[in-house]
PDB file of N, CA and C in Angstrom:
ATOM      1  N   MET A  12     115.188  92.305 135.071  1.00  0.00           N
ATOM      2  CA  MET A  12     114.238  92.390 133.976  1.00  0.00           C
ATOM      3  C   MET A  12     114.503  93.668 133.186  1.00  0.00           C
ATOM      4  N   THR A  13     114.429  93.558 131.865  1.00  0.00           N
ATOM      5  CA  THR A  13     114.685  94.726 131.027  1.00  0.00           C
ATOM      6  C   THR A  13     113.478  95.654 131.026  1.00  0.00           C
ATOM      7  N   VAL A  14     113.763  96.890 130.789  1.00  0.00           N
ATOM      8  CA  VAL A  14     112.708  97.900 130.740  1.00  0.00           C
ATOM      9  C   VAL A  14     112.047  97.819 129.368  1.00  0.00           C
ATOM     10  N   MET A  15     110.748  97.712 129.359  1.00  0.00           N
ATOM     11  CA  MET A  15     110.016  97.647 128.101  1.00  0.00           C
ATOM     12  C   MET A  15     109.599  99.062 127.686  1.00  0.00           C
ATOM     13  N   ILE A  16     109.792  99.367 126.422  1.00  0.00           N
ATOM     14  CA  ILE A  16     109.480 100.689 125.885  1.00  0.00           C
ATOM     15  C   ILE A  16     108.289 100.552 124.946  1.00  0.00           C
ATOM     16  N   HIS A  17     107.341 101.468 125.074  1.00  0.00           N
ATOM     17  CA  HIS A  17     106.176 101.444 124.195  1.00  0.00           C
ATOM     18  C   HIS A  17     106.531 102.111 122.878  1.00  0.00           C
ATOM     19  N   SER A  18     106.477 101.346 121.805  1.00  0.00           N
ATOM     20  CA  SER A  18     106.735 101.882 120.470  1.00  0.00           C
ATOM     21  C   SER A  18     105.478 101.717 119.630  1.00  0.00           C
ATOM     22  N   LYS A  19     105.574 102.057 118.370  1.00  0.00           N
ATOM     23  CA  LYS A  19     104.388 101.918 117.518  1.00  0.00           C
ATOM     24  C   LYS A  19     104.061 100.462 117.226  1.00  0.00           C
ATOM     25  N   TYR A  20     104.957  99.552 117.578  1.00  0.00           N
ATOM     26  CA  TYR A  20     104.713  98.128 117.400  1.00  0.00           C
ATOM     27  C   TYR A  20     104.336  97.434 118.700  1.00  0.00           C
ATOM     28  N   GLY A  21     104.180  98.177 119.763  1.00  0.00           N
ATOM     29  CA  GLY A  21     103.823  97.612 121.060  1.00  0.00           C
ATOM     30  C   GLY A  21     104.962  97.799 122.055  1.00  0.00           C
ATOM     31  N   TYR A  22     104.954  97.023 123.129  1.00  0.00           N
ATOM     32  CA  TYR A  22     106.009  97.099 124.134  1.00  0.00           C
ATOM     33  C   TYR A  22     107.160  96.183 123.734  1.00  0.00           C
ATOM     34  N   GLU A  23     108.359  96.763 123.661  1.00  0.00           N
ATOM     35  CA  GLU A  23     109.530  96.022 123.211  1.00  0.00           C
ATOM     36  C   GLU A  23     110.746  96.420 124.042  1.00  0.00           C
ATOM     37  N   PRO A  24     111.779  95.555 124.071  1.00  0.00           N
ATOM     38  CA  PRO A  24     113.041  95.936 124.713  1.00  0.00           C
ATOM     39  C   PRO A  24     113.734  97.046 123.904  1.00  0.00           C
ATOM     40  N   PRO A  25     114.608  97.805 124.524  1.00  0.00           N
ATOM     41  CA  PRO A  25     115.274  98.924 123.836  1.00  0.00           C
ATOM     42  C   PRO A  25     116.025  98.498 122.565  1.00  0.00           C
ATOM     43  N   GLU A  26     116.625  97.311 122.567  1.00  0.00           N
ATOM     44  CA  GLU A  26     117.374  96.851 121.396  1.00  0.00           C
ATOM     45  C   GLU A  26     116.446  96.680 120.189  1.00  0.00           C
ATOM     46  N   TRP A  27     115.252  96.173 120.438  1.00  0.00           N
ATOM     47  CA  TRP A  27     114.297  95.968 119.354  1.00  0.00           C
ATOM     48  C   TRP A  27     113.773  97.291 118.825  1.00  0.00           C
ATOM     49  N   VAL A  28     113.597  98.253 119.721  1.00  0.00           N
ATOM     50  CA  VAL A  28     113.123  99.571 119.296  1.00  0.00           C
ATOM     51  C   VAL A  28     114.162 100.215 118.384  1.00  0.00           C
ATOM     52  N   GLN A  29     115.438 100.087 118.736  1.00  0.00           N
ATOM     53  CA  GLN A  29     116.497 100.637 117.889  1.00  0.00           C
ATOM     54  C   GLN A  29     116.552  99.922 116.551  1.00  0.00           C
ATOM     55  N   ALA A  30     116.399  98.601 116.559  1.00  0.00           N
ATOM     56  CA  ALA A  30     116.413  97.839 115.312  1.00  0.00           C
ATOM     57  C   ALA A  30     115.229  98.241 114.432  1.00  0.00           C
ATOM     58  N   ASP A  31     114.052  98.390 115.033  1.00  0.00           N
ATOM     59  CA  ASP A  31     112.878  98.818 114.276  1.00  0.00           C
ATOM     60  C   ASP A  31     113.090 100.193 113.660  1.00  0.00           C
ATOM     61  N   ALA A  32     113.713 101.089 114.392  1.00  0.00           N
ATOM     62  CA  ALA A  32     113.965 102.439 113.882  1.00  0.00           C
ATOM     63  C   ALA A  32     114.907 102.381 112.681  1.00  0.00           C
ATOM     64  N   ARG A  33     115.938 101.547 112.767  1.00  0.00           N
ATOM     65  CA  ARG A  33     116.867 101.419 111.640  1.00  0.00           C
ATOM     66  C   ARG A  33     116.177 100.831 110.415  1.00  0.00           C
ATOM     67  N   ILE A  34     115.344  99.824 110.623  1.00  0.00           N
ATOM     68  CA  ILE A  34     114.629  99.207 109.506  1.00  0.00           C
ATOM     69  C   ILE A  34     113.642 100.190 108.895  1.00  0.00           C
ATOM     70  N   ASP A  35     112.919 100.919 109.733  1.00  0.00           N
ATOM     71  CA  ASP A  35     111.965 101.908 109.228  1.00  0.00           C
ATOM     72  C   ASP A  35     112.673 102.991 108.414  1.00  0.00           C
ATOM     73  N   LYS A  36     113.819 103.446 108.892  1.00  0.00           N
ATOM     74  CA  LYS A  36     114.586 104.475 108.191  1.00  0.00           C
ATOM     75  C   LYS A  36     115.079 103.937 106.842  1.00  0.00           C
ATOM     76  N   TRP A  37     115.570 102.698 106.825  1.00  0.00           N
ATOM     77  CA  TRP A  37     116.056 102.081 105.600  1.00  0.00           C
ATOM     78  C   TRP A  37     114.921 101.933 104.589  1.00  0.00           C
ATOM     79  N   TYR A  38     113.746 101.469 105.060  1.00  0.00           N
ATOM     80  CA  TYR A  38     112.608 101.261 104.167  1.00  0.00           C
ATOM     81  C   TYR A  38     112.096 102.581 103.598  1.00  0.00           C
ATOM     82  N   LYS A  39     112.059 103.609 104.428  1.00  0.00           N
ATOM     83  CA  LYS A  39     111.612 104.928 103.977  1.00  0.00           C
ATOM     84  C   LYS A  39     112.558 105.466 102.903  1.00  0.00           C
ATOM     85  N   ASP A  40     113.859 105.298 103.104  1.00  0.00           N
ATOM     86  CA  ASP A  40     114.847 105.757 102.135  1.00  0.00           C
ATOM     87  C   ASP A  40     114.731 104.962 100.835  1.00  0.00           C
ATOM     88  N   LYS A  41     114.496 103.649 100.967  1.00  0.00           N
ATOM     89  CA  LYS A  41     114.353 102.806  99.778  1.00  0.00           C
ATOM     90  C   LYS A  41     113.148 103.239  98.952  1.00  0.00           C
ATOM     91  N   LYS A  42     112.022 103.516  99.597  1.00  0.00           N
ATOM     92  CA  LYS A  42     110.835 103.984  98.894  1.00  0.00           C
ATOM     93  C   LYS A  42     111.083 105.330  98.238  1.00  0.00           C
ATOM     94  N   ARG A  43     111.786 106.228  98.948  1.00  0.00           N
ATOM     95  CA  ARG A  43     112.068 107.560  98.396  1.00  0.00           C
ATOM     96  C   ARG A  43     112.939 107.451  97.150  1.00  0.00           C
ATOM     97  N   ARG A  44     113.966 106.596  97.219  1.00  0.00           N
ATOM     98  CA  ARG A  44     114.861 106.435  96.070  1.00  0.00           C
ATOM     99  C   ARG A  44     114.140 105.812  94.881  1.00  0.00           C
ATOM    100  N   ALA A  45     113.272 104.838  95.140  1.00  0.00           N
ATOM    101  CA  ALA A  45     112.523 104.209  94.059  1.00  0.00           C
ATOM    102  C   ALA A  45     111.599 105.221  93.396  1.00  0.00           C
ATOM    103  N   LYS A  46     110.962 106.050  94.202  1.00  0.00           N
ATOM    104  CA  LYS A  46     110.069 107.070  93.664  1.00  0.00           C
ATOM    105  C   LYS A  46     110.861 108.107  92.867  1.00  0.00           C
ATOM    106  N   GLN A  47     112.030 108.460  93.371  1.00  0.00           N
ATOM    107  CA  GLN A  47     112.874 109.462  92.733  1.00  0.00           C
ATOM    108  C   GLN A  47     113.351 108.998  91.359  1.00  0.00           C
ATOM    109  N   HIS A  48     113.647 107.716  91.226  1.00  0.00           N
ATOM    110  CA  HIS A  48     114.167 107.187  89.975  1.00  0.00           C
ATOM    111  C   HIS A  48     113.082 106.603  89.079  1.00  0.00           C
ATOM    112  N   GLY A  49     111.851 106.664  89.516  1.00  0.00           N
ATOM    113  CA  GLY A  49     110.747 106.207  88.695  1.00  0.00           C
ATOM    114  C   GLY A  49     110.680 104.707  88.536  1.00  0.00           C
ATOM    115  N   ALA A  50     111.108 103.977  89.529  1.00  0.00           N
ATOM    116  CA  ALA A  50     111.142 102.524  89.422  1.00  0.00           C
ATOM    117  C   ALA A  50     109.751 101.921  89.334  1.00  0.00           C
ATOM    118  N   PHE A  51     108.762 102.569  89.916  1.00  0.00           N
ATOM    119  CA  PHE A  51     107.425 102.004  89.935  1.00  0.00           C
ATOM    120  C   PHE A  51     106.436 102.824  89.124  1.00  0.00           C
ATOM    121  N   SER A  52     106.937 103.644  88.242  1.00  0.00           N
ATOM    122  CA  SER A  52     106.057 104.475  87.429  1.00  0.00           C
ATOM    123  C   SER A  52     105.514 103.652  86.266  1.00  0.00           C
ATOM    124  N   LEU A  53     104.205 103.519  86.202  1.00  0.00           N
ATOM    125  CA  LEU A  53     103.601 102.758  85.121  1.00  0.00           C
ATOM    126  C   LEU A  53     103.490 103.580  83.842  1.00  0.00           C
ATOM    127  N   ASP A  54     103.534 104.898  83.965  1.00  0.00           N
ATOM    128  CA  ASP A  54     103.403 105.769  82.812  1.00  0.00           C
ATOM    129  C   ASP A  54     104.736 106.111  82.169  1.00  0.00           C
ATOM    130  N   LYS A  55     105.795 105.578  82.685  1.00  0.00           N
ATOM    131  CA  LYS A  55     107.123 105.903  82.184  1.00  0.00           C
ATOM    132  C   LYS A  55     107.325 105.284  80.799  1.00  0.00           C
ATOM    133  N   ASN A  56     107.915 106.038  79.908  1.00  0.00           N
ATOM    134  CA  ASN A  56     108.282 105.599  78.557  1.00  0.00           C
ATOM    135  C   ASN A  56     107.077 105.213  77.698  1.00  0.00           C
ATOM    136  N   LYS A  57     105.919 105.775  77.975  1.00  0.00           N
ATOM    137  CA  LYS A  57     104.762 105.535  77.131  1.00  0.00           C
ATOM    138  C   LYS A  57     104.640 106.684  76.132  1.00  0.00           C
ATOM    139  N   LYS A  58     104.321 106.337  74.921  1.00  0.00           N
ATOM    140  CA  LYS A  58     104.132 107.359  73.901  1.00  0.00           C
ATOM    141  C   LYS A  58     102.659 107.733  73.839  1.00  0.00           C
ATOM    142  N   VAL A  59     102.420 109.000  73.636  1.00  0.00           N
ATOM    143  CA  VAL A  59     101.052 109.492  73.532  1.00  0.00           C
ATOM    144  C   VAL A  59     100.678 109.501  72.058  1.00  0.00           C
ATOM    145  N   VAL A  60      99.589 108.839  71.736  1.00  0.00           N
ATOM    146  CA  VAL A  60      99.119 108.777  70.359  1.00  0.00           C
ATOM    147  C   VAL A  60      97.854 109.610  70.249  1.00  0.00           C
ATOM    148  N   ILE A  61      97.906 110.598  69.382  1.00  0.00           N
ATOM    149  CA  ILE A  61      96.754 111.464  69.165  1.00  0.00           C
ATOM    150  C   ILE A  61      96.291 111.256  67.729  1.00  0.00           C
ATOM    151  N   LYS A  62      95.076 110.882  67.571  1.00  0.00           N
ATOM    152  CA  LYS A  62      94.518 110.650  66.230  1.00  0.00           C
ATOM    153  C   LYS A  62      93.580 111.799  65.878  1.00  0.00           C
ATOM    154  N   ASN A  63      93.747 112.311  64.707  1.00  0.00           N
ATOM    155  CA  ASN A  63      92.832 113.306  64.166  1.00  0.00           C
ATOM    156  C   ASN A  63      91.939 112.618  63.169  1.00  0.00           C
ATOM    157  N   GLU A  64      90.710 112.463  63.510  1.00  0.00           N
ATOM    158  CA  GLU A  64      89.756 111.836  62.594  1.00  0.00           C
ATOM    159  C   GLU A  64      88.804 112.894  62.073  1.00  0.00           C
ATOM    160  N   ARG A  65      88.707 112.950  60.767  1.00  0.00           N
ATOM    161  CA  ARG A  65      87.775 113.893  60.151  1.00  0.00           C
ATOM    162  C   ARG A  65      86.657 113.092  59.508  1.00  0.00           C
ATOM    163  N   CYS A  66      85.468 113.510  59.780  1.00  0.00           N
ATOM    164  CA  CYS A  66      84.311 112.800  59.227  1.00  0.00           C
ATOM    165  C   CYS A  66      83.819 113.457  57.974  1.00  0.00           C
TER     166      CYS A  66
END
């Protein structure tokens, strides 16, 4: 019987823990790169319009 390791996803075999670590690392890097390049910025390329109204 394989040794089960307690990870943040529960008890898993060592191979699954390593796979989870690789996926978590990949996802973290993907989020960092997207944030760095502004892929999800809603305010990107918006022009600010200032109106001067005199009454």
